[in-house]
């Protein structure tokens, strides 16, 4: 350990967790390296971990001109001068970020600030990078000197492999990652998300803390284990661990009283003290038990969120509008749902559309019970929200990701379209959101089948939605094919429409059928998951509304 102990305060470290067994890392195959990282092969040997980090980081593809250790030695005196390292001001791109000490000694704590300033000098294009202090503090543990740490961090920042995302360096990238995390929470941590919505005035603000949980609040031994896997597998690991943290927080705190103004602090405190309830091994075990989307699918979702932010002009740090501002109490009026209920629905929709305000497009009270008028008022809008109130005072609805004009591809016959972001929900008598399923016509299962397949409602079947067996070359089930110029045959089918009826595939076996007169409807329900149906199997419609999303 002597070679790498310059910046470490061993009195603060748990030396008993270190093993003196001499180990070498000889494997080069990704899958084997991945397993060793997850198992913590080098976690208990300080010197071995340092060598592994050096090897992994040196293999990162970088820009042709990437600052190295010699550059640091040339510039550090000019930039720092004779100022005390503890008094060095941090650049704006890490302003207000936590600067964790991670059991560093006084020299190490000062070195973090010096390296940050030198990186700011060499990377003028970095505009927002709150994770940087944590990464530097961690890598100082496994560096022989400041210059070596500087070089390793620079290689991470200068990675030029478009498929290998490492650290966010702009506010746009950071903010879109927060939105993507919110989308993933909505999908994979629904119980925790429901709790966040119930106790937080701005759930998006809570999720914007997700990187701070990892790079700031998480104790040294935990973030080091995460970083082991991160260097091998990339950014997706960070999402996994943050989701696992939220799941554990919900498990520990569910049923306890929480105040809306303290939820962020509560989660931060839980992560800081996570050793009281969860071991590093259990945290990673939970993280990798989540059946997360492929790296490509997450990248597509991130791209969609970045595009939404750019269209809103949100590219530099600013206060993000929350759900309460998106659904204005004074401007919102529905005959079916209250402002609070609409805000609950808004918390379920993809983050990039939660930036928008609801716009009433169609209501049977004003436009009559005509399917043709339903289409004429809804077409040209994507996505849309369908709300239904029955004569029995049941309230249900659906979030529909695709423009209803897509139905025209089938001519006068029933055609199938939509994406996996579609879902159905019930608000009365009880609130329930159902995971999506595919409306799958048997002919669609054949290889290369085009989405223009037609069928009658009676011959359509419902099956649980799943990602294709080889998702690496398929479109994400969350996104629309034409948004990314990908083959239309890869798009999933969740909606169907013709001049005679509408079919919407819900989740957990739920599906909604509406007749052409928009007076009657029925539901299809599978009892596999023992969920309550959307509403009565056969129902009469009292009011139907379609809402769009206004910038």
Short mmCIF file of C-alpha atoms in Angstrom, two decimals:
data_model
loop_
_atom_site.label_atom_id
_atom_site.label_comp_id
_atom_site.label_asym_id
_atom_site.label_seq_id
_atom_site.Cartn_x
_atom_site.Cartn_y
_atom_site.Cartn_z
CA UNK A 1 0.00 0.00 0.00
CA UNK A 2 3.02 2.34 0.40
CA UNK A 3 3.04 3.32 -3.26
CA UNK A 4 -0.47 4.74 -3.14
CA UNK A 5 -0.86 6.09 0.39
CA UNK A 6 0.35 9.66 -0.07
CA UNK A 7 -3.12 11.24 0.15
CA UNK A 8 -4.88 8.70 2.40
CA UNK A 9 -5.62 9.18 6.09
CA UNK A 10 -5.42 5.54 7.13
CA UNK A 11 -6.71 6.35 10.61
CA UNK A 12 -10.08 7.09 9.00
CA UNK A 13 -10.05 4.01 6.78
CA UNK A 14 -11.28 0.59 7.81
CA UNK A 15 -7.96 -1.22 7.51
CA UNK A 16 -9.57 -4.50 8.55
CA UNK A 17 -11.47 -4.46 5.26
CA UNK A 18 -8.17 -4.52 3.37
CA UNK A 19 -6.56 -7.79 2.35
CA UNK A 20 -2.81 -8.17 1.98
CA UNK A 21 -3.19 -11.11 -0.37
CA UNK A 22 -1.22 -10.40 -3.50
CA UNK A 23 -3.50 -10.52 -6.51
CA UNK A 24 -2.93 -9.81 -10.15
CA UNK A 25 -5.45 -9.01 -12.83
CA UNK A 26 -4.63 -10.85 -16.03
CA UNK A 27 -7.99 -11.10 -17.79
CA UNK A 28 -8.79 -8.85 -20.74
CA UNK A 29 -12.17 -10.23 -21.85
CA UNK A 30 -15.01 -7.81 -21.11
CA UNK A 31 -17.45 -10.37 -19.69
CA UNK A 32 -14.86 -11.77 -17.27
CA UNK A 33 -13.77 -8.28 -16.25
CA UNK A 34 -17.40 -7.33 -15.72
CA UNK A 35 -17.98 -10.26 -13.39
CA UNK A 36 -14.80 -9.58 -11.41
CA UNK A 37 -15.78 -5.92 -10.99
CA UNK A 38 -19.25 -6.83 -9.75
CA UNK A 39 -17.81 -9.42 -7.37
CA UNK A 40 -15.33 -6.92 -5.91
CA UNK A 41 -12.23 -8.86 -6.94
CA UNK A 42 -9.92 -5.88 -6.37
CA UNK A 43 -12.01 -4.08 -3.74
CA UNK A 44 -10.03 -5.27 -0.72
CA UNK A 45 -6.56 -4.68 -2.09
CA UNK A 46 -5.71 -0.97 -2.26
CA UNK A 47 -2.67 -1.40 -4.46
CA UNK A 48 -4.41 -3.79 -6.87
CA UNK A 49 -7.39 -1.46 -7.22
CA UNK A 50 -5.00 1.39 -8.07
CA UNK A 51 -3.36 -0.70 -10.78
CA UNK A 52 -6.72 -1.83 -12.17
CA UNK A 53 -7.99 1.76 -12.29
CA UNK A 54 -4.83 2.85 -14.11
CA UNK A 55 -5.24 0.03 -16.63
CA UNK A 56 -8.95 0.65 -17.26
CA UNK A 57 -8.56 4.42 -17.56
CA UNK A 58 -5.52 4.16 -19.82
CA UNK A 59 -7.66 2.09 -22.22
CA UNK A 60 -10.32 4.81 -22.54
CA UNK A 61 -10.30 6.18 -26.11
CA UNK A 62 -9.54 9.90 -25.86
CA UNK A 63 -9.08 13.02 -27.95
CA UNK A 64 -5.78 13.25 -29.79
CA UNK A 65 -4.63 16.05 -27.50
CA UNK A 66 -5.50 15.11 -23.93
CA UNK A 67 -3.71 16.82 -21.02
CA UNK A 68 -1.35 14.48 -19.19
CA UNK A 69 0.75 14.51 -16.02
CA UNK A 70 3.45 16.68 -17.62
CA UNK A 71 0.87 19.35 -18.46
CA UNK A 72 -0.20 19.43 -14.81
CA UNK A 73 3.36 19.91 -13.62
CA UNK A 74 3.76 22.79 -16.09
CA UNK A 75 0.60 24.69 -15.14
CA UNK A 76 -0.13 24.01 -11.47
CA UNK A 77 2.30 26.60 -10.10
CA UNK A 78 1.05 29.27 -12.50
CA UNK A 79 -2.59 28.63 -11.66
CA UNK A 80 -2.38 28.02 -7.91
CA UNK A 81 0.58 30.30 -7.12
CA UNK A 82 1.31 30.79 -3.45
CA UNK A 83 -2.31 30.62 -2.37
CA UNK A 84 -3.34 28.15 0.30
CA UNK A 85 -5.05 25.21 -1.39
CA UNK A 86 -7.86 25.30 1.20
CA UNK A 87 -8.79 28.84 0.14
CA UNK A 88 -8.79 28.18 -3.61
CA UNK A 89 -12.13 29.20 -5.18
CA UNK A 90 -13.91 26.53 -7.16
CA UNK A 91 -14.94 27.20 -10.79
CA UNK A 92 -18.59 27.83 -11.53
CA UNK A 93 -19.15 24.42 -13.11
CA UNK A 94 -18.76 22.74 -9.70
CA UNK A 95 -20.10 25.61 -7.63
CA UNK A 96 -22.35 24.45 -4.78
CA UNK A 97 -21.29 20.85 -5.38
CA UNK A 98 -20.17 18.74 -2.46
CA UNK A 99 -16.39 18.31 -2.20
CA UNK A 100 -16.16 15.00 -0.32
CA UNK A 101 -13.00 14.18 1.59
CA UNK A 102 -13.32 10.37 1.37
CA UNK A 103 -10.79 9.76 4.18
CA UNK A 104 -8.17 11.95 2.49
CA UNK A 105 -5.48 13.61 4.58
CA UNK A 106 -4.95 17.39 4.59
CA UNK A 107 -2.69 17.24 1.53
CA UNK A 108 -5.29 15.21 -0.35
CA UNK A 109 -8.13 17.60 0.50
CA UNK A 110 -6.06 20.49 -0.84
CA UNK A 111 -5.06 18.53 -3.93
CA UNK A 112 -8.72 18.12 -4.94
CA UNK A 113 -9.12 21.89 -5.33
CA UNK A 114 -5.81 22.28 -7.17
CA UNK A 115 -6.69 19.58 -9.68
CA UNK A 116 -10.17 21.05 -10.26
CA UNK A 117 -8.68 24.45 -11.10
CA UNK A 118 -6.15 22.92 -13.49
CA UNK A 119 -8.89 20.94 -15.22
CA UNK A 120 -10.93 24.15 -15.59
CA UNK A 121 -7.91 25.67 -17.31
CA UNK A 122 -7.52 22.77 -19.75
CA UNK A 123 -11.23 22.09 -20.42
CA UNK A 124 -12.86 25.47 -21.13
CA UNK A 125 -15.82 23.67 -22.74
CA UNK A 126 -16.95 22.19 -19.40
CA UNK A 127 -19.90 24.24 -18.19
CA UNK A 128 -21.49 22.00 -15.53
CA UNK A 129 -19.87 19.01 -13.86
CA UNK A 130 -21.03 18.48 -10.25
CA UNK A 131 -19.58 14.94 -10.10
CA UNK A 132 -16.01 16.11 -10.72
CA UNK A 133 -14.91 16.81 -7.09
CA UNK A 134 -16.02 13.34 -6.01
CA UNK A 135 -14.25 11.61 -8.90
CA UNK A 136 -11.02 13.48 -8.17
CA UNK A 137 -11.19 12.77 -4.43
CA UNK A 138 -11.75 9.08 -5.11
CA UNK A 139 -8.95 8.75 -7.67
CA UNK A 140 -6.47 10.49 -5.36
CA UNK A 141 -6.68 7.37 -3.20
CA UNK A 142 -5.27 5.39 -6.08
CA UNK A 143 -2.74 7.85 -7.49
CA UNK A 144 0.96 8.21 -6.74
CA UNK A 145 0.81 12.00 -7.01
CA UNK A 146 -1.43 14.89 -8.08
CA UNK A 147 -0.16 14.81 -11.66
CA UNK A 148 -1.13 11.15 -12.11
CA UNK A 149 -4.61 11.79 -10.70
CA UNK A 150 -4.99 14.80 -13.01
CA UNK A 151 -4.09 12.69 -16.04
CA UNK A 152 -6.56 9.95 -15.13
CA UNK A 153 -9.41 12.42 -14.63
CA UNK A 154 -8.54 14.14 -17.93
CA UNK A 155 -8.77 10.83 -19.78
CA UNK A 156 -12.25 10.26 -18.35
CA UNK A 157 -13.33 13.76 -19.37
CA UNK A 158 -11.75 13.52 -22.83
CA UNK A 159 -13.35 10.20 -23.78
CA UNK A 160 -14.34 10.48 -27.45
CA UNK A 161 -16.16 7.18 -27.86
CA UNK A 162 -19.77 8.21 -28.68
CA UNK A 163 -21.07 4.93 -27.30
CA UNK A 164 -19.25 5.31 -23.96
CA UNK A 165 -20.81 7.99 -21.80
CA UNK A 166 -18.90 8.72 -18.60
CA UNK A 167 -19.33 12.06 -16.80
CA UNK A 168 -21.81 14.84 -17.64
CA UNK A 169 -19.95 18.06 -18.50
CA UNK A 170 -22.78 20.41 -19.53
CA UNK A 171 -26.00 21.46 -17.86
CA UNK A 172 -27.96 20.07 -20.83
CA UNK A 173 -26.38 16.62 -20.39
CA UNK A 174 -26.85 16.74 -16.62
CA UNK A 175 -30.46 17.92 -16.76
CA UNK A 176 -31.42 15.37 -19.40
CA UNK A 177 -29.85 12.65 -17.22
CA UNK A 178 -32.08 13.81 -14.34
CA UNK A 179 -35.12 13.58 -16.60
CA UNK A 180 -34.03 10.15 -17.79
CA UNK A 181 -33.61 9.03 -14.19
CA UNK A 182 -37.12 10.30 -13.45
CA UNK A 183 -38.43 8.24 -16.39
CA UNK A 184 -36.63 5.16 -15.09
CA UNK A 185 -37.98 5.67 -11.55
CA UNK A 186 -41.47 5.98 -13.00
CA UNK A 187 -40.94 2.65 -14.77
CA UNK A 188 -38.93 0.59 -12.29
CA UNK A 189 -39.64 2.08 -8.84
CA UNK A 190 -43.35 2.80 -8.98
CA UNK A 191 -43.92 2.40 -5.24
CA UNK A 192 -41.10 4.85 -4.45
CA UNK A 193 -42.30 7.21 -7.18
CA UNK A 194 -45.80 7.17 -5.73
CA UNK A 195 -44.33 8.11 -2.34
CA UNK A 196 -42.27 10.94 -3.87
CA UNK A 197 -45.33 12.35 -5.62
CA UNK A 198 -47.34 12.17 -2.40
CA UNK A 199 -44.82 13.95 -0.15
CA UNK A 200 -42.94 16.26 -2.52
CA UNK A 201 -44.15 19.50 -4.03
CA UNK A 202 -41.63 19.08 -6.86
CA UNK A 203 -40.73 15.46 -7.56
CA UNK A 204 -38.48 16.50 -10.46
CA UNK A 205 -36.36 18.49 -8.03
CA UNK A 206 -35.97 15.40 -5.85
CA UNK A 207 -34.76 13.34 -8.81
CA UNK A 208 -32.32 16.06 -9.85
CA UNK A 209 -30.36 15.03 -6.74
CA UNK A 210 -29.65 11.56 -8.08
CA UNK A 211 -26.01 12.19 -8.98
CA UNK A 212 -25.40 13.87 -5.64
CA UNK A 213 -26.53 10.68 -3.90
CA UNK A 214 -23.70 8.86 -5.67
CA UNK A 215 -21.02 11.53 -6.04
CA UNK A 216 -21.22 13.25 -2.69
CA UNK A 217 -23.40 11.53 -0.12
CA UNK A 218 -22.47 7.88 -0.62
CA UNK A 219 -19.65 6.80 1.75
CA UNK A 220 -16.18 6.12 0.37
CA UNK A 221 -16.33 2.31 0.49
CA UNK A 222 -19.65 2.34 -1.39
CA UNK A 223 -18.76 4.79 -4.16
CA UNK A 224 -15.46 2.94 -4.68
CA UNK A 225 -17.38 -0.30 -5.32
CA UNK A 226 -19.71 1.54 -7.68
CA UNK A 227 -16.74 3.12 -9.46
CA UNK A 228 -15.14 -0.33 -9.89
CA UNK A 229 -18.08 -1.39 -12.05
CA UNK A 230 -18.61 2.04 -13.62
CA UNK A 231 -15.14 2.01 -15.19
CA UNK A 232 -15.95 -1.34 -16.80
CA UNK A 233 -19.62 -0.97 -17.74
CA UNK A 234 -20.18 2.77 -18.01
CA UNK A 235 -22.92 5.26 -17.17
CA UNK A 236 -25.77 2.77 -16.97
CA UNK A 237 -24.32 1.49 -13.69
CA UNK A 238 -24.98 4.89 -12.09
CA UNK A 239 -28.68 4.69 -12.96
CA UNK A 240 -28.86 1.18 -11.54
CA UNK A 241 -27.31 2.12 -8.21
CA UNK A 242 -29.39 5.29 -7.84
CA UNK A 243 -32.57 3.27 -8.48
CA UNK A 244 -31.45 0.74 -5.87
CA UNK A 245 -30.82 3.54 -3.36
CA UNK A 246 -34.35 4.86 -3.92
CA UNK A 247 -35.82 1.38 -3.53
CA UNK A 248 -34.00 0.89 -0.21
CA UNK A 249 -35.05 4.35 0.98
CA UNK A 250 -38.68 3.53 0.24
CA UNK A 251 -38.38 0.18 2.02
CA UNK A 252 -36.93 1.79 5.15
CA UNK A 253 -39.09 4.92 5.23
CA UNK A 254 -42.44 3.71 3.87
CA UNK A 255 -45.13 4.25 6.46
CA UNK A 256 -43.15 6.92 8.30
CA UNK A 257 -44.27 10.54 8.35
CA UNK A 258 -42.35 12.72 5.92
CA UNK A 259 -42.60 16.43 5.20
CA UNK A 260 -42.45 17.79 1.66
CA UNK A 261 -39.82 20.39 2.51
CA UNK A 262 -37.45 17.78 3.93
CA UNK A 263 -37.69 14.85 1.51
CA UNK A 264 -34.47 15.80 -0.30
CA UNK A 265 -32.61 16.08 2.98
CA UNK A 266 -34.14 12.80 4.17
CA UNK A 267 -32.84 10.91 1.13
CA UNK A 268 -29.41 12.53 1.40
CA UNK A 269 -29.20 11.58 5.08
CA UNK A 270 -30.28 8.02 4.30
CA UNK A 271 -27.57 7.67 1.65
CA UNK A 272 -24.92 9.15 3.98
CA UNK A 273 -25.86 6.65 6.68
CA UNK A 274 -26.57 3.74 4.35
CA UNK A 275 -24.09 1.53 6.22
CA UNK A 276 -26.69 1.27 8.99
CA UNK A 277 -29.06 -0.64 6.75
CA UNK A 278 -27.38 -1.90 3.56
CA UNK A 279 -23.92 -3.30 2.78
CA UNK A 280 -22.06 -2.37 -0.44
CA UNK A 281 -22.53 -5.91 -1.71
CA UNK A 282 -26.28 -5.82 -1.05
CA UNK A 283 -26.58 -2.44 -2.76
CA UNK A 284 -24.91 -3.72 -5.93
CA UNK A 285 -26.88 -6.95 -5.79
CA UNK A 286 -30.10 -4.93 -5.73
CA UNK A 287 -28.87 -2.65 -8.51
CA UNK A 288 -28.07 -5.49 -10.89
CA UNK A 289 -31.31 -7.31 -10.10
CA UNK A 290 -33.19 -4.50 -11.86
CA UNK A 291 -33.98 -5.58 -15.43
CA UNK A 292 -33.02 -2.24 -16.92
CA UNK A 293 -33.21 -1.33 -20.60
CA UNK A 294 -30.20 -1.75 -22.84
CA UNK A 295 -27.53 0.93 -23.08
CA UNK A 296 -28.79 1.89 -26.54
CA UNK A 297 -32.36 2.25 -25.35
CA UNK A 298 -31.32 4.50 -22.47
CA UNK A 299 -29.22 6.54 -24.88
CA UNK A 300 -32.27 7.07 -27.11
CA UNK A 301 -34.33 8.18 -24.12
CA UNK A 302 -31.56 10.58 -23.10
CA UNK A 303 -31.46 11.99 -26.64
CA UNK A 304 -35.22 12.57 -26.57
CA UNK A 305 -34.94 14.40 -23.24
CA UNK A 306 -32.05 16.54 -24.50
CA UNK A 307 -34.07 17.45 -27.57
CA UNK A 308 -37.05 18.48 -25.41
CA UNK A 309 -34.81 20.70 -23.25
CA UNK A 310 -33.22 22.32 -26.31
CA UNK A 311 -36.65 23.05 -27.77
CA UNK A 312 -37.53 24.73 -24.46
CA UNK A 313 -34.30 26.71 -24.54
CA UNK A 314 -33.10 25.04 -21.33
CA UNK A 315 -29.39 24.57 -21.98
CA UNK A 316 -27.87 26.48 -19.06
CA UNK A 317 -28.50 26.20 -15.34
CA UNK A 318 -31.90 27.55 -14.32
CA UNK A 319 -34.81 26.65 -12.10
CA UNK A 320 -36.86 23.91 -13.70
CA UNK A 321 -40.61 24.29 -13.80
CA UNK A 322 -42.33 21.78 -11.56
CA UNK A 323 -45.54 19.87 -12.01
CA UNK A 324 -47.53 22.44 -10.03
CA UNK A 325 -46.47 25.14 -12.47
CA UNK A 326 -47.14 22.94 -15.52
CA UNK A 327 -50.75 22.38 -14.40
CA UNK A 328 -51.96 25.86 -13.43
CA UNK A 329 -54.93 25.77 -11.07
CA UNK A 330 -56.36 29.01 -12.47
CA UNK A 331 -56.06 27.93 -16.12
CA UNK A 332 -57.08 24.29 -15.85
CA UNK A 333 -60.68 23.11 -16.04
CA UNK A 334 -61.87 19.58 -16.64
CA UNK A 335 -65.26 17.97 -16.16
CA UNK A 336 -63.55 14.69 -15.28
CA UNK A 337 -60.49 15.31 -13.10
CA UNK A 338 -59.43 17.87 -10.51
CA UNK A 339 -56.20 19.89 -10.63
CA UNK A 340 -54.66 17.53 -8.08
CA UNK A 341 -55.62 14.46 -10.10
CA UNK A 342 -54.20 16.02 -13.26
CA UNK A 343 -50.95 16.74 -11.42
CA UNK A 344 -50.85 13.09 -10.37
CA UNK A 345 -51.22 12.06 -14.01
CA UNK A 346 -48.51 14.57 -14.98
CA UNK A 347 -46.15 12.85 -12.56
CA UNK A 348 -46.55 9.61 -14.55
CA UNK A 349 -45.83 10.94 -18.03
CA UNK A 350 -42.32 11.04 -19.53
CA UNK A 351 -40.22 13.86 -18.13
CA UNK A 352 -39.76 15.60 -21.49
CA UNK A 353 -43.51 16.16 -21.75
CA UNK A 354 -43.96 17.06 -18.09
CA UNK A 355 -42.36 20.37 -19.11
CA UNK A 356 -45.53 21.18 -21.09
CA UNK A 357 -48.97 22.39 -20.01
CA UNK A 358 -52.24 20.52 -20.65
CA UNK A 359 -54.36 21.74 -23.57
CA UNK A 360 -57.96 20.56 -24.00
CA UNK A 361 -58.42 19.30 -27.58
CA UNK A 362 -61.74 17.46 -27.50
CA UNK A 363 -64.66 16.95 -25.14
CA UNK A 364 -67.91 15.13 -25.83
CA UNK A 365 -69.77 17.87 -23.94
CA UNK A 366 -68.76 20.42 -26.58
CA UNK A 367 -67.91 18.42 -29.70
CA UNK A 368 -70.44 15.62 -29.42
CA UNK A 369 -70.07 11.85 -29.44
CA UNK A 370 -68.48 11.40 -32.83
CA UNK A 371 -65.40 9.30 -33.48
CA UNK A 372 -64.61 11.27 -36.65
CA UNK A 373 -64.63 14.53 -34.67
CA UNK A 374 -62.50 12.80 -31.99
CA UNK A 375 -59.91 12.06 -34.69
CA UNK A 376 -60.10 15.49 -36.34
CA UNK A 377 -59.46 17.29 -33.04
CA UNK A 378 -56.80 14.85 -31.83
CA UNK A 379 -54.77 14.40 -35.00
CA UNK A 380 -51.66 16.53 -35.28
CA UNK A 381 -50.99 16.26 -31.57
CA UNK A 382 -48.44 13.93 -30.02
CA UNK A 383 -48.69 12.73 -27.30
CA UNK A 384 -52.28 12.96 -26.06
CA UNK A 385 -54.11 12.12 -22.86
CA UNK A 386 -57.50 10.39 -22.93
CA UNK A 387 -59.83 10.80 -19.93
CA UNK A 388 -63.12 8.96 -19.47
CA UNK A 389 -65.84 9.31 -16.85
CA UNK A 390 -68.54 6.63 -16.85
CA UNK A 391 -72.17 6.97 -15.82
CA UNK A 392 -71.18 4.91 -12.75
CA UNK A 393 -68.74 7.73 -11.86
CA UNK A 394 -65.69 5.60 -12.59
CA UNK A 395 -62.74 7.55 -13.99
CA UNK A 396 -60.05 6.01 -16.17
CA UNK A 397 -57.82 7.06 -19.02
CA UNK A 398 -54.75 6.49 -21.13
CA UNK A 399 -51.53 8.23 -22.05
CA UNK A 400 -51.10 7.82 -25.82
CA UNK A 401 -47.63 8.42 -27.20
CA UNK A 402 -48.40 8.55 -30.92
CA UNK A 403 -50.42 10.85 -33.20
CA UNK A 404 -53.78 9.33 -34.11
CA UNK A 405 -53.08 10.19 -37.77
CA UNK A 406 -50.86 7.09 -37.81
CA UNK A 407 -54.05 5.04 -38.09
CA UNK A 408 -54.40 6.22 -41.71
CA UNK A 409 -51.65 3.88 -42.80
CA UNK A 410 -54.15 1.06 -42.58
CA UNK A 411 -56.68 2.75 -44.83
CA UNK A 412 -60.17 1.98 -43.63
CA UNK A 413 -59.08 -1.10 -41.72
CA UNK A 414 -58.01 -1.32 -38.12
CA UNK A 415 -54.30 -0.56 -37.89
CA UNK A 416 -51.90 -0.85 -35.00
CA UNK A 417 -49.29 1.68 -33.89
CA UNK A 418 -47.89 3.43 -30.82
CA UNK A 419 -44.92 2.92 -28.52
CA UNK A 420 -44.20 1.39 -25.14
CA UNK A 421 -44.67 4.70 -23.37
CA UNK A 422 -48.43 4.21 -23.65
CA UNK A 423 -50.19 3.26 -20.44
CA UNK A 424 -53.67 3.16 -18.99
CA UNK A 425 -54.76 4.22 -15.54
CA UNK A 426 -57.69 4.43 -13.16
CA UNK A 427 -58.45 7.39 -10.87
CA UNK A 428 -61.84 6.45 -9.45
CA UNK A 429 -62.76 4.55 -7.34
CA UNK A 430 -59.04 3.98 -6.62
CA UNK A 431 -55.85 5.27 -8.22
CA UNK A 432 -53.93 2.68 -10.23
CA UNK A 433 -51.48 2.93 -13.11
CA UNK A 434 -51.02 -0.17 -15.27
CA UNK A 435 -47.82 -1.20 -17.00
CA UNK A 436 -48.03 -1.41 -20.76
CA UNK A 437 -48.72 -4.46 -22.86
CA UNK A 438 -48.50 -4.91 -26.62
CA UNK A 439 -51.64 -5.21 -28.70
CA UNK A 440 -50.24 -7.97 -30.87
CA UNK A 441 -51.91 -9.36 -33.91
CA UNK A 442 -50.64 -12.90 -34.67
CA UNK A 443 -49.31 -11.80 -38.06
CA UNK A 444 -47.03 -9.26 -36.37
CA UNK A 445 -44.96 -12.03 -34.82
CA UNK A 446 -43.51 -13.03 -38.19
CA UNK A 447 -40.05 -11.78 -39.02
CA UNK A 448 -39.95 -8.47 -40.82
CA UNK A 449 -43.68 -7.84 -40.38
CA UNK A 450 -44.65 -4.28 -41.16
CA UNK A 451 -46.82 -2.27 -38.73
CA UNK A 452 -49.53 -1.82 -41.36
CA UNK A 453 -50.99 -5.24 -40.54
CA UNK A 454 -54.74 -5.20 -40.19
CA UNK A 455 -57.16 -7.17 -38.11
CA UNK A 456 -60.57 -7.01 -36.55
CA UNK A 457 -60.79 -6.38 -32.82
CA UNK A 458 -61.98 -9.90 -32.24
CA UNK A 459 -58.85 -11.44 -33.70
CA UNK A 460 -56.46 -9.24 -31.78
CA UNK A 461 -54.70 -10.66 -28.75
CA UNK A 462 -53.12 -9.11 -25.72
CA UNK A 463 -49.75 -10.20 -24.37
CA UNK A 464 -47.38 -8.87 -21.77
CA UNK A 465 -44.96 -6.36 -23.27
CA UNK A 466 -41.32 -7.19 -23.38
CA UNK A 467 -38.17 -5.89 -24.96
CA UNK A 468 -37.19 -7.83 -28.12
CA UNK A 469 -34.89 -10.78 -27.49
CA UNK A 470 -31.99 -8.90 -29.04
CA UNK A 471 -32.55 -5.28 -27.99
CA UNK A 472 -29.10 -4.14 -29.07
CA UNK A 473 -30.29 -3.56 -32.63
CA UNK A 474 -33.93 -2.79 -31.89
CA UNK A 475 -35.72 0.40 -31.08
CA UNK A 476 -36.44 1.15 -27.47
CA UNK A 477 -40.04 0.23 -26.63
CA UNK A 478 -40.29 3.71 -25.07
CA UNK A 479 -39.59 5.70 -28.22
CA UNK A 480 -41.11 6.27 -31.63
CA UNK A 481 -39.21 4.93 -34.63
CA UNK A 482 -39.50 8.01 -36.79
CA UNK A 483 -37.95 10.23 -34.11
CA UNK A 484 -34.63 8.52 -34.78
CA UNK A 485 -35.01 7.49 -38.45
CA UNK A 486 -35.03 3.83 -37.50
CA UNK A 487 -36.92 1.09 -39.39
CA UNK A 488 -40.66 1.34 -38.75
CA UNK A 489 -40.94 -2.43 -38.50
CA UNK A 490 -39.22 -2.25 -35.12
CA UNK A 491 -41.95 -0.09 -33.60
CA UNK A 492 -44.23 -1.77 -31.08
CA UNK A 493 -48.01 -1.71 -31.30
CA UNK A 494 -50.07 -0.30 -28.43
CA UNK A 495 -52.91 1.64 -30.07
CA UNK A 496 -55.40 0.78 -32.77
CA UNK A 497 -58.00 2.93 -34.52
CA UNK A 498 -60.46 2.74 -37.40
CA UNK A 499 -63.72 4.38 -38.34
CA UNK A 500 -65.55 1.83 -36.20
CA UNK A 501 -63.66 1.64 -32.92
CA UNK A 502 -60.60 2.43 -30.84
CA UNK A 503 -58.49 -0.12 -28.95
CA UNK A 504 -55.86 0.86 -26.38
CA UNK A 505 -53.58 -1.74 -24.84
CA UNK A 506 -53.00 -1.15 -21.17
CA UNK A 507 -50.95 -3.18 -18.79
CA UNK A 508 -51.16 -6.24 -16.60
CA UNK A 509 -53.72 -7.55 -19.09
CA UNK A 510 -55.77 -4.32 -19.23
CA UNK A 511 -57.20 -3.07 -22.53
CA UNK A 512 -59.79 -0.44 -23.39
CA UNK A 513 -62.28 -0.65 -26.28
CA UNK A 514 -64.41 2.34 -27.38
CA UNK A 515 -67.24 2.14 -29.91
CA UNK A 516 -67.68 4.61 -32.77
CA UNK A 517 -70.48 6.53 -31.06
CA UNK A 518 -68.23 7.23 -28.02
CA UNK A 519 -71.18 6.37 -25.79
CA UNK A 520 -70.19 2.83 -24.91
CA UNK A 521 -67.02 0.99 -24.08
CA UNK A 522 -65.70 -2.18 -22.58
CA UNK A 523 -62.57 -3.41 -20.90
CA UNK A 524 -60.56 -6.59 -21.23
CA UNK A 525 -58.89 -7.75 -18.03
CA UNK A 526 -56.53 -10.60 -17.22
CA UNK A 527 -56.47 -11.65 -13.57
CA UNK A 528 -52.85 -12.81 -13.67
CA UNK A 529 -51.72 -10.07 -11.32
CA UNK A 530 -54.96 -9.81 -9.33
CA UNK A 531 -55.35 -6.17 -10.25
CA UNK A 532 -58.72 -4.46 -10.23
CA UNK A 533 -60.07 -3.72 -13.74
CA UNK A 534 -59.95 -0.23 -15.19
CA UNK A 535 -63.71 0.05 -14.82
CA UNK A 536 -66.84 -2.01 -15.42
CA UNK A 537 -66.46 -4.63 -18.14
CA UNK A 538 -69.21 -2.88 -20.12
CA UNK A 539 -69.72 0.80 -19.39
CA UNK A 540 -71.53 3.87 -20.64
CA UNK A 541 -69.50 7.05 -21.14
CA UNK A 542 -70.69 10.17 -19.34
CA UNK A 543 -67.85 12.46 -20.48
CA UNK A 544 -64.77 11.88 -22.62
CA UNK A 545 -61.91 14.37 -22.97
CA UNK A 546 -58.70 14.43 -25.00
CA UNK A 547 -55.82 16.61 -23.81
CA UNK A 548 -52.71 17.68 -25.67
CA UNK A 549 -49.43 19.15 -24.48
CA UNK A 550 -48.74 22.85 -24.98
CA UNK A 551 -45.23 24.33 -24.85
#
